[in-house]
Amino acid sequence: MLEQVAEIIRHAQRGVVLTGAGMSAESGVPTFRGNEGLWAKFRPEDLATMDAFIANSKLVWEWYKWRRDLIRQVKPNPGHYALAELARWIPDFTLVTQNVDGLHRLAGSERVLEIHGNILKNKCIACDRAIELDDEIDPKQIPACPHCGGKIRPDVVWFGEMLPEETIQEAFEAAERADIFLSVGTSALVHPAATLPVVAKRHGAILVEINPDETPLTGLADFNFAAKSGELLPELVEMLSRVGKTE
Ligand code: OAD
């Protein structure tokens, strides 16, 4: 089956990869809907919202600070490196990630559509300006925006918020023109990200899913690999390099 996917990629002109938290699991970043980790008792839907921030910004910042500390310590895994490599095999290649950890760029992927933002960046809750700070946020003393005095928040998309408009539009355009779409390590539960593979398939793309567990996409996909992305993606790229690109 993997050889068949490699063959499709050899002929593909346009491809999209959508990644989710499972992509970074082998780097040691807990997934959102997994049961491990210190914060497993909280649901992301209860912390990653404006309502939660207004009600208890200290708790929300404690959660983000824990995640930031963790993310600063982890490294890309072989799956991230394989995707950076895969970009060389498909002329029109778009990498869309729901992950806010920045690991794709660290692995060398040059163009990454971070549709849920980046956890290491800050912005103002009121005027939405990007804010650069020298020191990490202290949840007990959240700094105020130097422009308008609003509270500083992480620059990620929270539940109920719009995604960055140009970025998500670019992702949908890429999905519509894709010959092949790979959905990797995402539970495909959070929209609009989860709509991307459906749109791609509707427009004629071959849909490939890489996920040890079943998701709402599993029945729709042309190829399912119940495997870890950090193992399967390097195998795929290795297979591609053995034969080379078909013009
Ligand atoms: P989830 O935690 O919902 O799903 C992670 C998926 O990765 C699951 O389906 C796992 O089976 C799979 N998985 C685990 N280990 C894997 C591995 N080694 N290789 C491949 N797959 C593996 O994370 P997301 O789908 O990314 O949104 O969640 C989507 C969004 O919900 C997140 O971006 C975040 C969250 O709330 C915002 O922050 C806006």
Tab-separated table of C-alpha atoms and ligand atoms in Angstrom:
chain	number	residue	atom	x	y	z
A	1	MET	CA	0.000	0.000	0.000
A	2	LEU	CA	2.816	2.388	0.842
A	3	GLU	CA	4.438	1.640	-2.512
A	4	GLN	CA	1.158	2.643	-4.207
A	5	VAL	CA	1.146	5.964	-2.334
A	6	ALA	CA	4.793	6.530	-3.280
A	7	GLU	CA	3.856	5.911	-6.910
A	8	ILE	CA	1.042	8.488	-6.722
A	9	ILE	CA	3.457	11.009	-5.200
A	10	ARG	CA	5.965	10.347	-7.976
A	11	HIS	CA	3.352	11.530	-10.491
A	12	ALA	CA	1.760	14.233	-8.337
A	13	GLN	CA	2.071	17.897	-9.222
A	14	ARG	CA	0.076	19.328	-6.323
A	15	GLY	CA	-0.045	18.008	-2.793
A	16	VAL	CA	-1.213	19.031	0.671
A	17	VAL	CA	-0.289	17.603	4.049
A	18	LEU	CA	-2.418	18.446	7.071
A	19	THR	CA	-0.841	17.678	10.428
A	20	GLY	CA	-2.243	17.533	13.942
A	21	ALA	CA	-1.000	16.862	17.448
A	22	GLY	CA	-0.184	13.199	16.682
A	23	MET	CA	2.625	14.464	14.451
A	24	SER	CA	4.451	15.820	17.495
A	25	ALA	CA	3.528	12.979	19.862
A	26	GLU	CA	6.795	11.167	19.122
A	27	SER	CA	8.661	14.359	20.003
A	28	GLY	CA	7.082	14.160	23.442
A	29	VAL	CA	4.323	16.754	23.048
A	30	PRO	CA	1.098	15.312	24.489
A	31	THR	CA	-1.859	15.274	22.113
A	32	PHE	CA	-4.963	17.271	22.970
A	33	ARG	CA	-7.362	14.397	23.325
A	34	GLY	CA	-4.955	11.876	24.812
A	35	ASN	CA	-5.047	10.973	28.499
A	36	GLU	CA	-1.471	11.592	29.487
A	37	GLY	CA	0.127	14.649	31.001
A	38	LEU	CA	-0.285	16.903	33.939
A	39	TRP	CA	-3.175	18.787	32.434
A	40	ALA	CA	-5.137	15.756	31.244
A	41	LYS	CA	-7.945	16.618	33.665
A	42	PHE	CA	-8.673	19.776	31.682
A	43	ARG	CA	-10.306	19.722	28.275
A	44	PRO	CA	-8.766	22.105	25.696
A	45	GLU	CA	-12.302	23.331	25.051
A	46	ASP	CA	-12.373	24.588	28.661
A	47	LEU	CA	-9.020	26.388	28.628
A	48	ALA	CA	-8.431	27.540	25.067
A	49	THR	CA	-11.266	30.036	24.944
A	50	MET	CA	-11.724	33.744	25.491
A	51	ASP	CA	-14.350	32.996	28.163
A	52	ALA	CA	-11.820	30.903	30.104
A	53	PHE	CA	-9.224	33.656	29.794
A	54	ILE	CA	-11.613	36.311	31.034
A	55	ALA	CA	-12.803	34.095	33.896
A	56	ASN	CA	-9.360	32.875	34.981
A	57	SER	CA	-6.448	34.252	32.963
A	58	LYS	CA	-3.976	32.973	35.565
A	59	LEU	CA	-5.098	29.357	35.067
A	60	VAL	CA	-5.052	29.720	31.280
A	61	TRP	CA	-1.536	31.210	31.348
A	62	GLU	CA	-0.365	28.457	33.704
A	63	TRP	CA	-1.537	25.920	31.145
A	64	TYR	CA	0.214	27.765	28.294
A	65	LYS	CA	3.360	28.287	30.324
A	66	TRP	CA	3.494	24.527	31.024
A	67	ARG	CA	3.051	23.816	27.318
A	68	ARG	CA	5.617	26.453	26.307
A	69	ASP	CA	8.212	25.054	28.727
A	70	LEU	CA	7.612	21.604	27.318
A	71	ILE	CA	7.747	22.723	23.688
A	72	ARG	CA	11.005	24.616	24.212
A	73	GLN	CA	12.596	21.349	25.298
A	74	VAL	CA	11.451	19.083	22.485
A	75	LYS	CA	12.915	18.476	19.049
A	76	PRO	CA	11.403	17.549	15.693
A	77	ASN	CA	11.048	13.788	15.162
A	78	PRO	CA	11.825	11.772	11.999
A	79	GLY	CA	8.272	12.431	10.744
A	80	HIS	CA	8.869	16.203	10.734
A	81	TYR	CA	12.134	15.762	8.833
A	82	ALA	CA	10.452	13.423	6.346
A	83	LEU	CA	7.804	16.052	5.571
A	84	ALA	CA	10.482	18.693	5.009
A	85	GLU	CA	11.963	16.229	2.526
A	86	LEU	CA	8.605	15.375	0.925
A	87	ALA	CA	8.259	19.009	-0.195
A	88	ARG	CA	11.030	18.352	-2.711
A	89	TRP	CA	8.973	15.608	-4.395
A	90	ILE	CA	5.833	17.575	-5.174
A	91	PRO	CA	6.250	20.817	-7.163
A	92	ASP	CA	3.196	22.580	-5.653
A	93	PHE	CA	3.426	21.457	-2.019
A	94	THR	CA	1.503	22.939	0.900
A	95	LEU	CA	2.033	21.971	4.514
A	96	VAL	CA	-0.872	22.960	6.733
A	97	THR	CA	-0.532	22.411	10.456
A	98	GLN	CA	-2.893	22.700	13.387
A	99	ASN	CA	0.135	22.432	15.648
A	100	VAL	CA	1.314	25.544	17.406
A	101	ASP	CA	4.709	24.122	18.404
A	102	GLY	CA	6.778	25.365	15.447
A	103	LEU	CA	8.445	21.945	15.001
A	104	HIS	CA	7.868	21.795	11.226
A	105	ARG	CA	9.964	24.921	10.680
A	106	LEU	CA	12.626	23.648	13.055
A	107	ALA	CA	12.814	20.504	10.923
A	108	GLY	CA	13.412	22.599	7.820
A	109	SER	CA	9.954	22.943	6.261
A	110	GLU	CA	10.098	26.353	4.656
A	111	ARG	CA	6.508	27.235	3.956
A	112	VAL	CA	4.131	26.205	6.723
A	113	LEU	CA	0.561	27.405	7.089
A	114	GLU	CA	0.106	27.567	10.875
A	115	ILE	CA	-3.662	27.817	10.896
A	116	HIS	CA	-3.936	27.737	14.713
A	117	GLY	CA	-1.094	30.203	15.342
A	118	ASN	CA	2.155	29.743	17.265
A	119	ILE	CA	2.278	29.134	21.000
A	120	LEU	CA	5.604	30.904	21.489
A	121	LYS	CA	4.191	34.206	20.203
A	122	ASN	CA	2.082	36.726	22.105
A	123	LYS	CA	-0.558	39.222	21.145
A	124	CYS	CA	-2.832	41.735	22.841
A	125	ILE	CA	-6.290	40.608	23.816
A	126	ALA	CA	-7.736	44.028	22.978
A	127	CYS	CA	-5.898	45.547	20.006
A	128	ASP	CA	-4.664	42.230	18.547
A	129	ARG	CA	-1.135	43.601	17.972
A	130	ALA	CA	1.731	41.097	18.070
A	131	ILE	CA	3.776	41.693	21.219
A	132	GLU	CA	7.392	40.690	21.680
A	133	LEU	CA	8.537	40.261	25.262
A	134	ASP	CA	12.016	39.627	26.618
A	135	ASP	CA	10.792	37.552	29.541
A	136	GLU	CA	8.365	34.674	29.777
A	137	ILE	CA	4.932	35.585	31.112
A	138	ASP	CA	4.362	35.255	34.831
A	139	PRO	CA	0.766	33.955	35.156
A	140	LYS	CA	0.419	35.828	38.468
A	141	GLN	CA	1.357	39.131	36.829
A	142	ILE	CA	0.241	39.117	33.225
A	143	PRO	CA	1.793	42.124	31.507
A	144	ALA	CA	-0.292	44.809	29.828
A	145	CYS	CA	-0.072	45.732	26.153
A	146	PRO	CA	2.311	48.722	25.744
A	147	HIS	CA	-0.049	50.202	23.123
A	148	CYS	CA	-3.485	49.938	24.704
A	149	GLY	CA	-3.114	48.360	28.150
A	150	GLY	CA	-4.990	45.161	27.214
A	151	LYS	CA	-3.907	41.841	28.672
A	152	ILE	CA	-1.321	39.800	26.804
A	153	ARG	CA	-2.428	36.390	25.524
A	154	PRO	CA	-0.760	33.655	23.492
A	155	ASP	CA	-1.028	34.128	19.730
A	156	VAL	CA	-3.019	30.988	19.070
A	157	VAL	CA	-6.527	30.437	17.813
A	158	TRP	CA	-8.976	29.649	20.565
A	159	PHE	CA	-12.258	27.797	20.298
A	160	GLY	CA	-14.932	30.046	18.888
A	161	GLU	CA	-12.393	32.322	17.176
A	162	MET	CA	-11.841	32.906	13.486
A	163	LEU	CA	-8.744	31.411	11.925
A	164	PRO	CA	-6.250	33.799	10.282
A	165	GLU	CA	-8.220	34.579	7.136
A	166	GLU	CA	-5.531	34.606	4.467
A	167	THR	CA	-3.827	31.528	5.873
A	168	ILE	CA	-6.942	29.370	5.978
A	169	GLN	CA	-7.999	30.593	2.539
A	170	GLU	CA	-4.634	29.587	1.151
A	171	ALA	CA	-5.083	26.169	2.760
A	172	PHE	CA	-8.503	25.674	1.160
A	173	GLU	CA	-7.226	26.753	-2.257
A	174	ALA	CA	-4.374	24.270	-1.985
A	175	ALA	CA	-6.820	21.515	-0.917
A	176	GLU	CA	-9.045	22.210	-3.918
A	177	ARG	CA	-6.217	21.813	-6.416
A	178	ALA	CA	-4.438	18.896	-4.743
A	179	ASP	CA	-3.790	15.583	-6.529
A	180	ILE	CA	-2.934	14.023	-3.189
A	181	PHE	CA	-3.840	14.993	0.378
A	182	LEU	CA	-2.228	13.435	3.442
A	183	SER	CA	-3.947	13.777	6.798
A	184	VAL	CA	-1.392	13.006	9.485
A	185	GLY	CA	-1.870	12.650	13.237
A	186	THR	CA	-5.119	14.535	13.552
A	187	SER	CA	-8.372	13.372	15.140
A	188	ALA	CA	-10.142	15.367	12.389
A	189	LEU	CA	-12.681	16.671	14.875
A	190	VAL	CA	-11.912	20.374	14.851
A	191	HIS	CA	-13.231	22.460	11.974
A	192	PRO	CA	-12.492	24.113	9.632
A	193	ALA	CA	-9.187	22.173	9.566
A	194	ALA	CA	-11.058	18.866	9.391
A	195	THR	CA	-12.973	20.112	6.341
A	196	LEU	CA	-9.767	20.453	4.292
A	197	PRO	CA	-9.356	16.728	3.496
A	198	VAL	CA	-13.062	16.449	2.670
A	199	VAL	CA	-12.808	19.375	0.247
A	200	ALA	CA	-9.677	17.891	-1.323
A	201	LYS	CA	-11.369	14.523	-1.818
A	202	ARG	CA	-14.462	16.171	-3.293
A	203	HIS	CA	-12.209	17.948	-5.795
A	204	GLY	CA	-10.594	14.703	-6.872
A	205	ALA	CA	-7.583	14.275	-4.597
A	206	ILE	CA	-6.409	10.879	-3.408
A	207	LEU	CA	-6.828	10.957	0.358
A	208	VAL	CA	-4.286	9.264	2.611
A	209	GLU	CA	-4.633	9.027	6.371
A	210	ILE	CA	-1.807	8.234	8.781
A	211	ASN	CA	-3.129	7.664	12.291
A	212	PRO	CA	-2.943	4.677	14.660
A	213	ASP	CA	-6.593	5.302	15.552
A	214	GLU	CA	-9.744	5.628	13.491
A	215	THR	CA	-11.128	9.098	12.859
A	216	PRO	CA	-14.145	10.485	11.005
A	217	LEU	CA	-11.881	10.554	7.925
A	218	THR	CA	-10.984	6.875	8.012
A	219	GLY	CA	-13.974	5.739	5.952
A	220	LEU	CA	-13.422	8.462	3.373
A	221	ALA	CA	-9.696	7.926	2.835
A	222	ASP	CA	-8.368	5.972	-0.150
A	223	PHE	CA	-5.439	4.722	1.917
A	224	ASN	CA	-5.308	4.267	5.676
A	225	PHE	CA	-2.121	3.618	7.556
A	226	ALA	CA	-2.697	2.690	11.178
A	227	ALA	CA	0.854	3.711	11.990
A	228	LYS	CA	2.955	6.299	13.749
A	229	SER	CA	3.862	9.263	11.565
A	230	GLY	CA	7.444	9.265	12.859
A	231	GLU	CA	7.877	5.767	11.458
A	232	LEU	CA	5.716	5.722	8.340
A	233	LEU	CA	6.702	9.069	6.798
A	234	PRO	CA	10.460	8.342	6.777
A	235	GLU	CA	9.647	4.976	5.164
A	236	LEU	CA	7.623	6.753	2.481
A	237	VAL	CA	10.384	9.243	1.705
A	238	GLU	CA	12.938	6.461	1.659
A	239	MET	CA	10.798	4.599	-0.872
A	240	LEU	CA	10.564	7.742	-3.026
A	241	SER	CA	14.311	8.275	-3.029
A	242	ARG	CA	14.963	4.692	-4.108
A	243	VAL	CA	13.121	5.115	-7.416
A	244	GLY	CA	13.105	8.842	-8.113
A	245	LYS	CA	10.556	11.241	-9.557
A	246	THR	CA	8.493	10.514	-12.662
A	247	GLU	CA	8.369	13.590	-14.921
B	1	OAD	P1	-5.926	15.470	18.812
B	1	OAD	O1	-5.272	15.306	20.145
B	1	OAD	O2	-7.400	15.669	18.777
B	1	OAD	O3	-5.617	14.185	17.924
B	1	OAD	C1	-4.342	13.643	17.788
B	1	OAD	C2	-4.437	12.458	16.863
B	1	OAD	O4	-3.131	11.948	16.643
B	1	OAD	C3	-5.276	11.294	17.392
B	1	OAD	O5	-6.230	10.914	16.413
B	1	OAD	C4	-4.258	10.178	17.626
B	1	OAD	O6	-4.785	8.893	17.330
B	1	OAD	C5	-3.171	10.548	16.641
B	1	OAD	N1	-1.820	10.085	16.996
B	1	OAD	C6	-1.281	9.887	18.228
B	1	OAD	N2	0.010	9.517	18.131
B	1	OAD	C7	0.302	9.484	16.809
B	1	OAD	C8	1.488	9.203	16.057
B	1	OAD	N3	2.626	8.875	16.660
B	1	OAD	N4	1.417	9.274	14.706
B	1	OAD	C9	0.263	9.624	14.079
B	1	OAD	N5	-0.866	9.902	14.736
B	1	OAD	C10	-0.862	9.849	16.076
B	1	OAD	O7	-5.144	16.633	18.061
B	1	OAD	P2	-5.559	17.492	16.791
B	1	OAD	O8	-6.300	16.682	15.795
B	1	OAD	O9	-4.339	18.197	16.339
B	1	OAD	O10	-6.879	23.425	18.425
B	1	OAD	O11	-6.525	18.533	17.437
B	1	OAD	C11	-7.039	19.558	16.657
B	1	OAD	C12	-7.113	20.844	17.411
B	1	OAD	O12	-7.834	20.654	18.629
B	1	OAD	C13	-5.778	21.389	17.889
B	1	OAD	O13	-5.073	22.096	16.925
B	1	OAD	C14	-6.191	22.301	18.981
B	1	OAD	C15	-7.132	21.357	19.685
B	1	OAD	O14	-8.002	21.926	20.531
B	1	OAD	C16	-6.622	24.663	18.887
B	1	OAD	O15	-5.791	24.863	19.750
B	1	OAD	C17	-7.427	25.715	18.217
